[in-house]
Short mmCIF file of C-alpha atoms in Angstrom, two decimals:
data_model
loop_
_atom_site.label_atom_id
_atom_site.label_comp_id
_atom_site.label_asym_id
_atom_site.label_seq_id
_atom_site.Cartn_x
_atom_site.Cartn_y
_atom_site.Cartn_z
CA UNK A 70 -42.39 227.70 -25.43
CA UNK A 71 -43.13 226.65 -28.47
CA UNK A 72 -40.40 226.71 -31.49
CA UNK A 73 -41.10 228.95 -34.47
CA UNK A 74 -41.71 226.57 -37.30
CA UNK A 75 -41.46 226.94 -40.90
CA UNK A 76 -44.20 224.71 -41.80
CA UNK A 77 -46.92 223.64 -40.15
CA UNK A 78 -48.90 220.05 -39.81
CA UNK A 79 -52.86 220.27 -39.72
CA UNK A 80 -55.34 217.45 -39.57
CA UNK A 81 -58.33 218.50 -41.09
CA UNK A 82 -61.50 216.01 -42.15
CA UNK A 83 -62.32 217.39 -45.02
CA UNK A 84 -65.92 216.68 -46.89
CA UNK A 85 -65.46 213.64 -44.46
CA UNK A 86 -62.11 212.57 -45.28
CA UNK A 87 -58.75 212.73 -43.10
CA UNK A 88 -55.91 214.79 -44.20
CA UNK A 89 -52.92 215.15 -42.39
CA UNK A 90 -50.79 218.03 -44.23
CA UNK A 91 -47.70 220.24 -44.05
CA UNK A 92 -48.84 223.97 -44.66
CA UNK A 93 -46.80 227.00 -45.00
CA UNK A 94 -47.68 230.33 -43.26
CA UNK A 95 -49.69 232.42 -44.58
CA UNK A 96 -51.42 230.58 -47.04
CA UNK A 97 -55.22 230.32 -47.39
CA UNK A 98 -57.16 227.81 -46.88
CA UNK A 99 -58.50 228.31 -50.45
CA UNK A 100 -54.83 227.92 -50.96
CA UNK A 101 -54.31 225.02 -49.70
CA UNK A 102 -57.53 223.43 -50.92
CA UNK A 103 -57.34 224.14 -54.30
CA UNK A 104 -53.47 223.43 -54.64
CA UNK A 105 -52.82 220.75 -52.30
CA UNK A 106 -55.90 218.79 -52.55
CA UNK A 107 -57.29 219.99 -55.93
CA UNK A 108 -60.56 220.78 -54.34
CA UNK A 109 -60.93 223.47 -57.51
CA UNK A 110 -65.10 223.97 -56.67
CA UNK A 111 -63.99 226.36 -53.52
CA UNK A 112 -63.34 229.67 -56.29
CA UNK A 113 -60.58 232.25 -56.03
CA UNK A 114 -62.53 235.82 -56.50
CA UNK A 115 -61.06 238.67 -54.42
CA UNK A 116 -59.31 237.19 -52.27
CA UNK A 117 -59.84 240.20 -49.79
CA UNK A 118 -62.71 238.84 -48.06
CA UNK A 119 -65.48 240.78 -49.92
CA UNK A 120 -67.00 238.21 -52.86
CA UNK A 121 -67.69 235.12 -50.93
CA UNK A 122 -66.82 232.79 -53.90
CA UNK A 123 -64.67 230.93 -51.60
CA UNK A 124 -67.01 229.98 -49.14
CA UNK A 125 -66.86 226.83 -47.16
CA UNK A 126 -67.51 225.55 -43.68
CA UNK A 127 -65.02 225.34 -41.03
CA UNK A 128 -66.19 223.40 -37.97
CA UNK A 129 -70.02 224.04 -38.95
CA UNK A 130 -69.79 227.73 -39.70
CA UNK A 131 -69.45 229.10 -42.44
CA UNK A 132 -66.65 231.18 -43.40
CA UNK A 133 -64.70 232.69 -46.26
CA UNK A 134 -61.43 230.43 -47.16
CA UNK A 135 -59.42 233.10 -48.89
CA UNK A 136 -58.71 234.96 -45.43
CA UNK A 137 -58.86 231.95 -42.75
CA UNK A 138 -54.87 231.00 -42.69
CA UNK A 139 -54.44 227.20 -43.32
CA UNK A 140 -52.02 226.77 -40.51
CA UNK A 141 -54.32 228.83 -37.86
CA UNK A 142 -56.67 225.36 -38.41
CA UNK A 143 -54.62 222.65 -36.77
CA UNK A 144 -57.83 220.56 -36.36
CA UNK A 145 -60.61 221.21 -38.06
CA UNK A 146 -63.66 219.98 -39.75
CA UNK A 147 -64.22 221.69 -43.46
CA UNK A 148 -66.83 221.49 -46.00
CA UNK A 149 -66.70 222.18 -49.25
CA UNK A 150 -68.92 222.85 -52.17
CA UNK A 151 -67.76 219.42 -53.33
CA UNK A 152 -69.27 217.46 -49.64
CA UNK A 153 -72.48 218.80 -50.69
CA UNK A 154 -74.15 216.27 -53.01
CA UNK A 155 -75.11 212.83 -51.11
CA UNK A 156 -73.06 209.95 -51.48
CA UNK A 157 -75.52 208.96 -54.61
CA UNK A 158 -74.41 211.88 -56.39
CA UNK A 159 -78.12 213.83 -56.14
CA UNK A 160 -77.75 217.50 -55.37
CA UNK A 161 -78.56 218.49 -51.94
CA UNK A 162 -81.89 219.94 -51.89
CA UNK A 163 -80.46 223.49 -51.37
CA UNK A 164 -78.72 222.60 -54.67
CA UNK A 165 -81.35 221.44 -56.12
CA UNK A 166 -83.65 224.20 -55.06
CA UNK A 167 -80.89 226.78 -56.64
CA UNK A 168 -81.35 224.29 -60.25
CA UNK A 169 -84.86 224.59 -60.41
CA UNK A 170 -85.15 228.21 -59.92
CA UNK A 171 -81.86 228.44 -62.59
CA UNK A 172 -80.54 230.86 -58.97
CA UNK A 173 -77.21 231.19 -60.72
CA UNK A 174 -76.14 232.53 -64.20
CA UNK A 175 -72.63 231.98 -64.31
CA UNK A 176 -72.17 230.01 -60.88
CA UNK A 177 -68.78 231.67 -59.96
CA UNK A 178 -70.74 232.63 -56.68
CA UNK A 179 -72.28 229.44 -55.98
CA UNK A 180 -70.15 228.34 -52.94
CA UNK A 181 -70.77 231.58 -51.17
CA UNK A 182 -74.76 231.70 -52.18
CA UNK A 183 -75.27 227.71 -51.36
CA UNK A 184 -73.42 228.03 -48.00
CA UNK A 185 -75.20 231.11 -46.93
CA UNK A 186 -78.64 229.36 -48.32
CA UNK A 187 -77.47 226.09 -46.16
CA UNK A 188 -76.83 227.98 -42.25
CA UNK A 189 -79.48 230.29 -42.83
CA UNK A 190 -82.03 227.86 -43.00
CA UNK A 191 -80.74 225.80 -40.50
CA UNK A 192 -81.17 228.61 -38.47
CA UNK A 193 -83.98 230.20 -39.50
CA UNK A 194 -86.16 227.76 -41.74
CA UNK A 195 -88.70 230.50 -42.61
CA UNK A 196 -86.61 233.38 -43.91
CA UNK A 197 -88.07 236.49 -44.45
CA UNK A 198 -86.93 238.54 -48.00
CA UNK A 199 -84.62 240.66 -45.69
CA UNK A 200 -83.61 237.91 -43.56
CA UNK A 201 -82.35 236.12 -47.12
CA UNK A 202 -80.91 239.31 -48.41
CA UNK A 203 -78.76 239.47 -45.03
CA UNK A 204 -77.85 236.15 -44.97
CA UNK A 205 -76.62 236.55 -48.76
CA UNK A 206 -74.47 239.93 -47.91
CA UNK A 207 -71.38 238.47 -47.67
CA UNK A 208 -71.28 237.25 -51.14
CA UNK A 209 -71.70 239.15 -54.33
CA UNK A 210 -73.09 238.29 -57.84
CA UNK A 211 -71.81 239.83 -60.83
CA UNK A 212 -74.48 238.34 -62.82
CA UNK A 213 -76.97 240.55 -61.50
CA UNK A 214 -79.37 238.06 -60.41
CA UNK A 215 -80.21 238.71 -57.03
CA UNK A 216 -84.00 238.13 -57.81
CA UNK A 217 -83.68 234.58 -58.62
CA UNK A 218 -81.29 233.97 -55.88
CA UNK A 219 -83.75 235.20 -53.67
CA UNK A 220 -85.92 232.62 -55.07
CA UNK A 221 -83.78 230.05 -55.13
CA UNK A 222 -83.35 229.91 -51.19
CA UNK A 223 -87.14 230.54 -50.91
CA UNK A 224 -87.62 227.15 -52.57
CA UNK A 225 -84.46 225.56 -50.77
CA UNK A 226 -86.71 226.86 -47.60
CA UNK A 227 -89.68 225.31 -48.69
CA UNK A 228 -87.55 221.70 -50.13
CA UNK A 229 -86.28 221.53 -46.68
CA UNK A 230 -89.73 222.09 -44.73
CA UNK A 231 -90.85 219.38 -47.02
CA UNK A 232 -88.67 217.11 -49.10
CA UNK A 233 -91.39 215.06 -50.58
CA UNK A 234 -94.30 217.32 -52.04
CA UNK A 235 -95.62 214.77 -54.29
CA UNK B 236 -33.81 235.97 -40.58
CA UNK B 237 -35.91 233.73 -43.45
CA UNK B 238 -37.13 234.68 -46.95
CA UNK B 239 -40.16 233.13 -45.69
CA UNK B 240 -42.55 233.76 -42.76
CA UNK B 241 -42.46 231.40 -39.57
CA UNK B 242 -45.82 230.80 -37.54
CA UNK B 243 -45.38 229.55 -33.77
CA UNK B 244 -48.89 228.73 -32.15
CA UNK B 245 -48.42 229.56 -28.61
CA UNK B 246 -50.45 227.71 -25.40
CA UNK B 247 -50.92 229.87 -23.25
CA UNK B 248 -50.80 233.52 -22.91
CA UNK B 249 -47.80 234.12 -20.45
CA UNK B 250 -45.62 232.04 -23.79
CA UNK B 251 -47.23 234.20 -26.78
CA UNK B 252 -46.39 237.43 -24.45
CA UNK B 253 -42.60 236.24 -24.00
CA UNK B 254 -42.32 235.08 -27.57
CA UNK B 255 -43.78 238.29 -28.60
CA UNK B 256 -41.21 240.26 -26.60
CA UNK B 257 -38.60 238.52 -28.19
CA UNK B 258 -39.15 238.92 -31.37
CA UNK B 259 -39.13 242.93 -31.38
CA UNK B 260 -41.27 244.37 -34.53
CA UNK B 261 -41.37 240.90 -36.60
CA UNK B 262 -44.40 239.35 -35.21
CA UNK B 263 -47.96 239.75 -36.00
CA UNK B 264 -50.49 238.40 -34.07
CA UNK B 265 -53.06 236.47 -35.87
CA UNK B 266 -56.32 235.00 -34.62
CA UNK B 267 -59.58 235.31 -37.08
CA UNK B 268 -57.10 236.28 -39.87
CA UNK B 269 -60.23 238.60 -41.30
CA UNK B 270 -58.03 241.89 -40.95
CA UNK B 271 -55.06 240.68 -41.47
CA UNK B 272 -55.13 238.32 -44.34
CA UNK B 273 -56.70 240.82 -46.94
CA UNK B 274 -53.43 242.61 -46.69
CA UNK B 275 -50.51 239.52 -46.75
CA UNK B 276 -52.80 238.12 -50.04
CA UNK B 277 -52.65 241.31 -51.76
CA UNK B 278 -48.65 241.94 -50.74
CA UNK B 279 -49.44 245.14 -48.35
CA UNK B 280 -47.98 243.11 -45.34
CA UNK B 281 -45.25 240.50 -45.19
CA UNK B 282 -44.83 239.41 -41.49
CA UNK B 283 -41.56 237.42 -40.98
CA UNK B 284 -43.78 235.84 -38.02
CA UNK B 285 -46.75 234.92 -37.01
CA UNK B 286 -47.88 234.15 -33.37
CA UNK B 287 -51.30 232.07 -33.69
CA UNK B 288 -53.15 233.04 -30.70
CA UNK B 289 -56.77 231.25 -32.07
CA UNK B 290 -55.78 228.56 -29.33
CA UNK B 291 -55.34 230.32 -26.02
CA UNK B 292 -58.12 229.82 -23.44
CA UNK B 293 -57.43 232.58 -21.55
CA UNK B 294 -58.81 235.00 -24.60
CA UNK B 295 -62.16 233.32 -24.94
CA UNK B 296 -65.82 233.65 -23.05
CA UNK B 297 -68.33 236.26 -22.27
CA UNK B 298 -68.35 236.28 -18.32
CA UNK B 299 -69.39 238.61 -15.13
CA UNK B 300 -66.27 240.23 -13.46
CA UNK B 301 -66.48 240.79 -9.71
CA UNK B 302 -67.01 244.32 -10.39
CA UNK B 303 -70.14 243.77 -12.25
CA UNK B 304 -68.70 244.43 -15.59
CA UNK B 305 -69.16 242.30 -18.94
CA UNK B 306 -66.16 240.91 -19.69
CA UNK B 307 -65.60 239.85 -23.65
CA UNK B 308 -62.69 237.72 -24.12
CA UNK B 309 -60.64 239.33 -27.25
CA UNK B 310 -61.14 236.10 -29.28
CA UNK B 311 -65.01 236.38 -29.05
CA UNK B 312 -66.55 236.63 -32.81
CA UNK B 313 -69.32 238.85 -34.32
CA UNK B 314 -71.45 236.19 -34.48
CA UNK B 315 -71.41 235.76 -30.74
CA UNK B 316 -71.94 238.88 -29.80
CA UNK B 317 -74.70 239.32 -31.96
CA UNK B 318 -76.30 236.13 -30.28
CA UNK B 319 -75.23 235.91 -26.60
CA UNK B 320 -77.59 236.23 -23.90
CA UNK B 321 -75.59 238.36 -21.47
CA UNK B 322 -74.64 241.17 -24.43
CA UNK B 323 -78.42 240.71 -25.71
CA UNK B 324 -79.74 241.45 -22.53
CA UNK B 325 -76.64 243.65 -20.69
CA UNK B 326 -75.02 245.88 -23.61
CA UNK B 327 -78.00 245.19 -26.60
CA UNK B 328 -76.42 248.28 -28.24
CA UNK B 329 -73.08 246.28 -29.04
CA UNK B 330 -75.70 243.29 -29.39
CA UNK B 331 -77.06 245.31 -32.45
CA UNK B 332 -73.88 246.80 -33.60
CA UNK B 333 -71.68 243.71 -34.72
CA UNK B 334 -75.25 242.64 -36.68
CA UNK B 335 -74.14 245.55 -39.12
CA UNK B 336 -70.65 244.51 -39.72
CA UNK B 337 -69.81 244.16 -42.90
CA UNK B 338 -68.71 241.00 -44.54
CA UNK B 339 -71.56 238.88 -44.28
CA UNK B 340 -71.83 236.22 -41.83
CA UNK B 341 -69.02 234.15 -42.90
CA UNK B 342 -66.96 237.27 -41.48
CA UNK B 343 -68.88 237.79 -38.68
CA UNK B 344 -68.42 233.65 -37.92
CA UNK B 345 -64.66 234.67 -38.01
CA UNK B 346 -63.59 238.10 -36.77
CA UNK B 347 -63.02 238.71 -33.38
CA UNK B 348 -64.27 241.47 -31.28
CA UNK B 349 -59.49 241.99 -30.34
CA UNK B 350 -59.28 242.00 -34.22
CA UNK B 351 -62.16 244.80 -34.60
CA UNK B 352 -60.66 247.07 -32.31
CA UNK B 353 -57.00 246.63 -32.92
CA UNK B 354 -57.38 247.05 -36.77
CA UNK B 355 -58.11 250.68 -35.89
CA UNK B 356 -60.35 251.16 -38.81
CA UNK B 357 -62.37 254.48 -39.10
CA UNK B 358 -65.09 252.27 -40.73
CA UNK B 359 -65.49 249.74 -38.80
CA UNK B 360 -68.90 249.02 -36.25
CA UNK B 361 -67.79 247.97 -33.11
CA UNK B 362 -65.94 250.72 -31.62
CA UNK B 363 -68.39 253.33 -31.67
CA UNK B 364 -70.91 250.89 -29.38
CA UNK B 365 -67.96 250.15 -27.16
CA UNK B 366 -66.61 253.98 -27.25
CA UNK B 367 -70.35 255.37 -26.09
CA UNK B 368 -70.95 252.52 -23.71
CA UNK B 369 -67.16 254.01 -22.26
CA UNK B 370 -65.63 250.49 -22.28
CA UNK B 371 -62.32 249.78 -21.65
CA UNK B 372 -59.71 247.47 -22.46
CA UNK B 373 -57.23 245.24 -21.01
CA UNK B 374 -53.92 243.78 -22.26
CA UNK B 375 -51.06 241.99 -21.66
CA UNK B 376 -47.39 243.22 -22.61
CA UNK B 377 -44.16 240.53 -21.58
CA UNK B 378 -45.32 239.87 -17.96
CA UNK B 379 -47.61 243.63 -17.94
CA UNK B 380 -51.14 243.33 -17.37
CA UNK B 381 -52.63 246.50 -18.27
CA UNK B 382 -56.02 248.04 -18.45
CA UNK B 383 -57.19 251.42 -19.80
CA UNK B 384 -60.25 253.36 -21.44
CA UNK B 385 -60.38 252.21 -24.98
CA UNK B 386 -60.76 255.70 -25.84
CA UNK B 387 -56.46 256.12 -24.66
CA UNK B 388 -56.46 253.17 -27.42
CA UNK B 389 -58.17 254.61 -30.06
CA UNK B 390 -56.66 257.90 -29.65
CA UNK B 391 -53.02 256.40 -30.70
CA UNK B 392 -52.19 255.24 -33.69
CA UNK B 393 -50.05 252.30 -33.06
CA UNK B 394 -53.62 251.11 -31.04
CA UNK B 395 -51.83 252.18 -28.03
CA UNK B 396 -50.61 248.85 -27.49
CA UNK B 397 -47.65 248.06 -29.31
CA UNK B 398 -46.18 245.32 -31.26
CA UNK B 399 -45.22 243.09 -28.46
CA UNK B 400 -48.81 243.30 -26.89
CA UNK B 401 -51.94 241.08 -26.76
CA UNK B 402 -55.22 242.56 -26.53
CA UNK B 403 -57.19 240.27 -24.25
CA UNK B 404 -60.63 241.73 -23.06
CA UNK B 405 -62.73 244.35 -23.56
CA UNK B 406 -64.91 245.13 -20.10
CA UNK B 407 -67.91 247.12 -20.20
CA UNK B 408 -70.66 248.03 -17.51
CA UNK B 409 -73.81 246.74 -18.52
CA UNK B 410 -76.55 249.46 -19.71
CA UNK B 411 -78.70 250.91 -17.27
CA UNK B 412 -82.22 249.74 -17.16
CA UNK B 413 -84.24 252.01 -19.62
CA UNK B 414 -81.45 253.75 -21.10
CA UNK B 415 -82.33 254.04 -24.53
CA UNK B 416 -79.77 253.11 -27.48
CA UNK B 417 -79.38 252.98 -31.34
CA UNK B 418 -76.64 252.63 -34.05
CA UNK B 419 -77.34 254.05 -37.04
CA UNK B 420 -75.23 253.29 -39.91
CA UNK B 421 -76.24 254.70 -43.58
CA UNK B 422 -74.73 253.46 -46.60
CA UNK B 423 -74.81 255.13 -49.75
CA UNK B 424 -74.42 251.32 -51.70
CA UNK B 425 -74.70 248.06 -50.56
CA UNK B 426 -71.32 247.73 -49.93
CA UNK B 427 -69.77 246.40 -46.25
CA UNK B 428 -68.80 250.24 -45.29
CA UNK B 429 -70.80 252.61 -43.67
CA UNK B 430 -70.67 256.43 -44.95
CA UNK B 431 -71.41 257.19 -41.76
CA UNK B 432 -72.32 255.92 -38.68
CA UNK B 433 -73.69 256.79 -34.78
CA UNK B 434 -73.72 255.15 -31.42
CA UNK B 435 -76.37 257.04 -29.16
CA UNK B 436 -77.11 256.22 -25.42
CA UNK B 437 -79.65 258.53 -23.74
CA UNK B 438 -81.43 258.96 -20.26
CA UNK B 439 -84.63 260.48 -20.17
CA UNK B 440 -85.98 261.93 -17.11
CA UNK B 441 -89.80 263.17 -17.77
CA UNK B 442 -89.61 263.10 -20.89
CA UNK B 443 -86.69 265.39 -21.35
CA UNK B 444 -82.76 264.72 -21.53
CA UNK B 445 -81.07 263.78 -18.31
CA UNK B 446 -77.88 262.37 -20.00
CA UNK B 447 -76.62 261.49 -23.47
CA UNK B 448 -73.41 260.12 -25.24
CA UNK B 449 -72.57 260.08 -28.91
CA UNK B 450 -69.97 258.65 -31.33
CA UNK B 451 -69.86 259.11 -34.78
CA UNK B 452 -67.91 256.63 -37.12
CA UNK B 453 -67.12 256.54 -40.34
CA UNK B 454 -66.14 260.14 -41.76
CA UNK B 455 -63.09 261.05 -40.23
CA UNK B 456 -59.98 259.16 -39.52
CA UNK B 457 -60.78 258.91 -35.49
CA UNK B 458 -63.99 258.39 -34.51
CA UNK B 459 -65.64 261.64 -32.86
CA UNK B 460 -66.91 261.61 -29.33
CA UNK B 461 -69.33 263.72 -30.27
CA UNK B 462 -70.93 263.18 -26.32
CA UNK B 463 -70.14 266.75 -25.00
CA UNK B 464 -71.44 268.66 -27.63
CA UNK B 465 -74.49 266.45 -27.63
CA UNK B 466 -74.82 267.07 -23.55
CA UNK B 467 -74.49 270.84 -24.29
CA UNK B 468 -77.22 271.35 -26.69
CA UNK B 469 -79.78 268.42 -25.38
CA UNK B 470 -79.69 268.10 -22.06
CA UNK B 471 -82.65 269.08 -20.14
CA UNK B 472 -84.35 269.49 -23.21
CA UNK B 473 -87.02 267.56 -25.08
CA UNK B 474 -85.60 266.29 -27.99
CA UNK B 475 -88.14 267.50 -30.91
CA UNK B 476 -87.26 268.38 -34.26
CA UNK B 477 -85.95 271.61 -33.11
CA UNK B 478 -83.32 270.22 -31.20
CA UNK B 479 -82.48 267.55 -33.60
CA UNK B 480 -81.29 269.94 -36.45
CA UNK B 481 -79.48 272.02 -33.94
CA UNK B 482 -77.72 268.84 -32.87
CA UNK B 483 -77.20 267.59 -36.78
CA UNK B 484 -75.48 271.19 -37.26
CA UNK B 485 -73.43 270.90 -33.92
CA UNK B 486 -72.02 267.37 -35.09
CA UNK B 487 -70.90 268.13 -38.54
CA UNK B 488 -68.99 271.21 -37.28
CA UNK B 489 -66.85 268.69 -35.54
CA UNK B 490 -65.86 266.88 -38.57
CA UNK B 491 -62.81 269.10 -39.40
CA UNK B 492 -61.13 266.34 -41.97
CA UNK B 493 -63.56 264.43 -43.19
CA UNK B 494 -62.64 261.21 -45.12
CA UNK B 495 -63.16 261.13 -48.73
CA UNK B 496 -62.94 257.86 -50.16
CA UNK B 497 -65.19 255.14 -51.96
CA UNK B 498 -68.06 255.64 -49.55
CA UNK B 499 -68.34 259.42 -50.28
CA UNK B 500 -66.71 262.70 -50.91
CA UNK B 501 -66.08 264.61 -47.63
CA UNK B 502 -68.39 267.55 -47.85
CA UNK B 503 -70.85 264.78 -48.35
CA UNK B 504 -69.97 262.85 -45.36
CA UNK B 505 -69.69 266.01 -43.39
CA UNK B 506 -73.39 266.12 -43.52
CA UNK B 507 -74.17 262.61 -43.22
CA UNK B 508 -72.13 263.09 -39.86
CA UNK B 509 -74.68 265.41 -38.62
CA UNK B 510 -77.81 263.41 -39.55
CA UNK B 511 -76.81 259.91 -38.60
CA UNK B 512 -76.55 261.35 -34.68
CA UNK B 513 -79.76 263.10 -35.20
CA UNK B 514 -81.25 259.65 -36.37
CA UNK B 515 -79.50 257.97 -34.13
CA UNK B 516 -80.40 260.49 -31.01
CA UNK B 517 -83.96 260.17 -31.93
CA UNK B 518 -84.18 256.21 -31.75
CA UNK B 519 -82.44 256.08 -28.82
CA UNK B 520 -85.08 258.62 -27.19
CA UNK B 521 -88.10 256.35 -28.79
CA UNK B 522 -86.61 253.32 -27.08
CA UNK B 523 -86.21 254.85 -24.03
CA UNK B 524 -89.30 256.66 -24.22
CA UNK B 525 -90.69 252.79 -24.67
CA UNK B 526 -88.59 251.04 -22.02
#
């Protein structure tokens, strides 16, 4: 049986780096990202699961830090809106896709709309318009601008098919 | 007792069942975290424990029973069932069903079919599938295994399981071979919730009714097995237009509370009760009219 313990020790690589730390229950894993390792990209919005401006990746898959609890992750693998620029610094071409087509106005949504962008296409690299607007339900813009997010991962779609056009 | 919460992250199930006994009303069970973290960010719930059970083997995988039924281990996630072979091809109604969850898909990577059901919520999409398709549900209680129609579950408020207990599978028989099937689920904004919603299964037999059952989600505070009163009006019937109003009018008169709430006022939803099954009825004929 195991004891009941007051904190708990996770090893998580995160954005490709190990980091073995003590987390209390209940806390997010926004939480702990933005307080423990000052990962500030990963945004606070809701914080009831609905916005999707915490988005990251949690073993591949993307999922919405606010309401994964950081000690229910002893191991895992996480992403964050920080890991996705190469080691150069360049934007990813998602990123850059969402740049070119100005996809966000404020950006407060841009984890949730560039992680959705990212395992949709991976999946499916020739979205349909309702196959983007399903992939981008679970994250809301107060902006408005659904139209040039729509956009955006249409050009992220065709950036990815092919990444050198000239 | 602690100001602050303890977590224990049981191995296997027998330990979270005994540590769950002993702990009496203090532990909550936590696995996807989707339902319940929502409520401990926003200070509705303050568990003094939690009991992780993300890790035990025993709750995952989508397998064949001996008796032919699909067993779905509690643990298994939206996204799964949206995308596994046996529930495509064996129950394509649930299949269909946890694509309209809300959330988006970084939900649907997280919450579990045991969180779904156990959260008891008279919004939610995957109980009306499983209630229609007649599923039930096992669980485990201290050293009690037990098993029972999920519609004993749903009909008791504290999920008819309990504090100390563990949901662990769900265990369906697959659909029939040209049964025909929809969920319809309408919603008035593009929010996650449904304003109402309908799981239809129907047998034809030349063309006309042989068998029918109906659920309808999302305007009361129980979902409504609407089946009988479906059976009653449809069955040995064709189901033309005719039939579909009379079936619209029978399923709104057995919305005797409806829910009023962000998704709609009640006489509102009242309605919507009555044409979401008639939508719903009507695909499920077309597919089985197809099949």
């Amino acid at each position: 049986m195991d004891d009941l313990a007051q904190s708990v020790l996770v090893q998580w690589r995160v954005n490709g780096v190990l980091h073995e730390l003590d987390v209390l229950p209940g806390l997010s894993l926004l939480d702990v990202l933005r307080e423990q390792l000052n990962l500030t990209g990963t945004h606070m919005g809701c914080m009831t699961g609905h916005c999707g401006a915490c988005t990251v990746m949690i073993d591949g898959r993307i999922a919405k830090s606010c309401i994964a609890q950081a000690a229910t992750l002893p191991r895992a693998e996480i992403r964050t809106i920080e890991g996705l620029m190469g080691p150069d610094g360049r934007l990813s071409p998602v990123q850059q896709a969402f740049w070119d087509e100005a996809g966000f106005q404020c950006g407060y949504c841009a984890p949730g709309m560039l992680f959705s962008a990212i395992e949709l296409l991976a999946e499916t690299p020739d979205p349909t318009d309702a196959e983007i607007d399903s992939a981008l339900a679970g994250s809301l813009c107060r902006c408005t601008g659904y139209q040039s997010l729509r956009r955006a991962v249409r050009a992220a779609a065709r950036a990815l098919k092919d990444p050198n056009p000239d | 007792m602690s100001l602050y919460p303890s977590f224990a992250r049981p191995r296997t199930l027998a330990d979270a069942a005994t540590l769950l006994a002993s702990l009496a009303s203090g532990g909550v069970v936590i696995a996807g975290g989707q339902e319940l973290m929502p409520s401990i960010n926003q200070g509705v719930l303050a568990p003094e424990v939690y009991v992780d059970i993300g890790g035990l083997a025993e709750l995952r995988g989508i397998t064949e029973t001996p008796e032919g039924r699909v067993g779905i281990g509690a643990l298994t996630v939206h996204r799964e069932l949206q995308t596994d072979p046996r529930v495509r091809a064996q129950l394509p109604l649930l299949a269909h069903a946890a694509t309209r969850a809300g959330g988006g898909r970084q939900v649907h990577n997280r919450g579990t079919i045991g969180g779904n059901l156990v959260a008891q919520h008279p919004l939610y999409d995957i109980a009306p599938p499983l209630l229609a398709l007649e599923a039930e549900v096992e669980w485990v209680k201290g050293r009690e295994t037990v098993r029972q129609p999920l519609a004993a579950m749903l009909a008791d408020s504290r999920h008819g399981l309990g504090s100390e207990a563990i949901l662990t599978r769900v265990l369906v028989v697959p659909m029939a071979d040209g049964l025909g099937w929809a969920y319809e689920k309408l919603k008035a904004s593009g929010g996650a919730y449904g304003s109402a919603n309908a799981a239809a299964l129907v047998k034809l037999k030349e063309g006309r009714v042989a068998a029918v059952r109906l659920v309808v989600g999302a305007v009361a505070d129980r979902l409504i097995d609407a089946s009988e009163a479906a059976a009653a009006l449809l069955v040995g019937r064709r189901f033309d237009a005719e039939a579909g109003a009379a079936l619209a009018g029978a399923v709104s008169a057995l919305v005797a509370a409806p829910l009023s709430d962000a998704q709609g006022p009640g006489p509102w939803r009242q309605a919507m009760a009555g044409v979401v099954a008639q939508r719903a009825l009507a695909a499920a004929v077309a597919r089985a009219g197809r099949g």
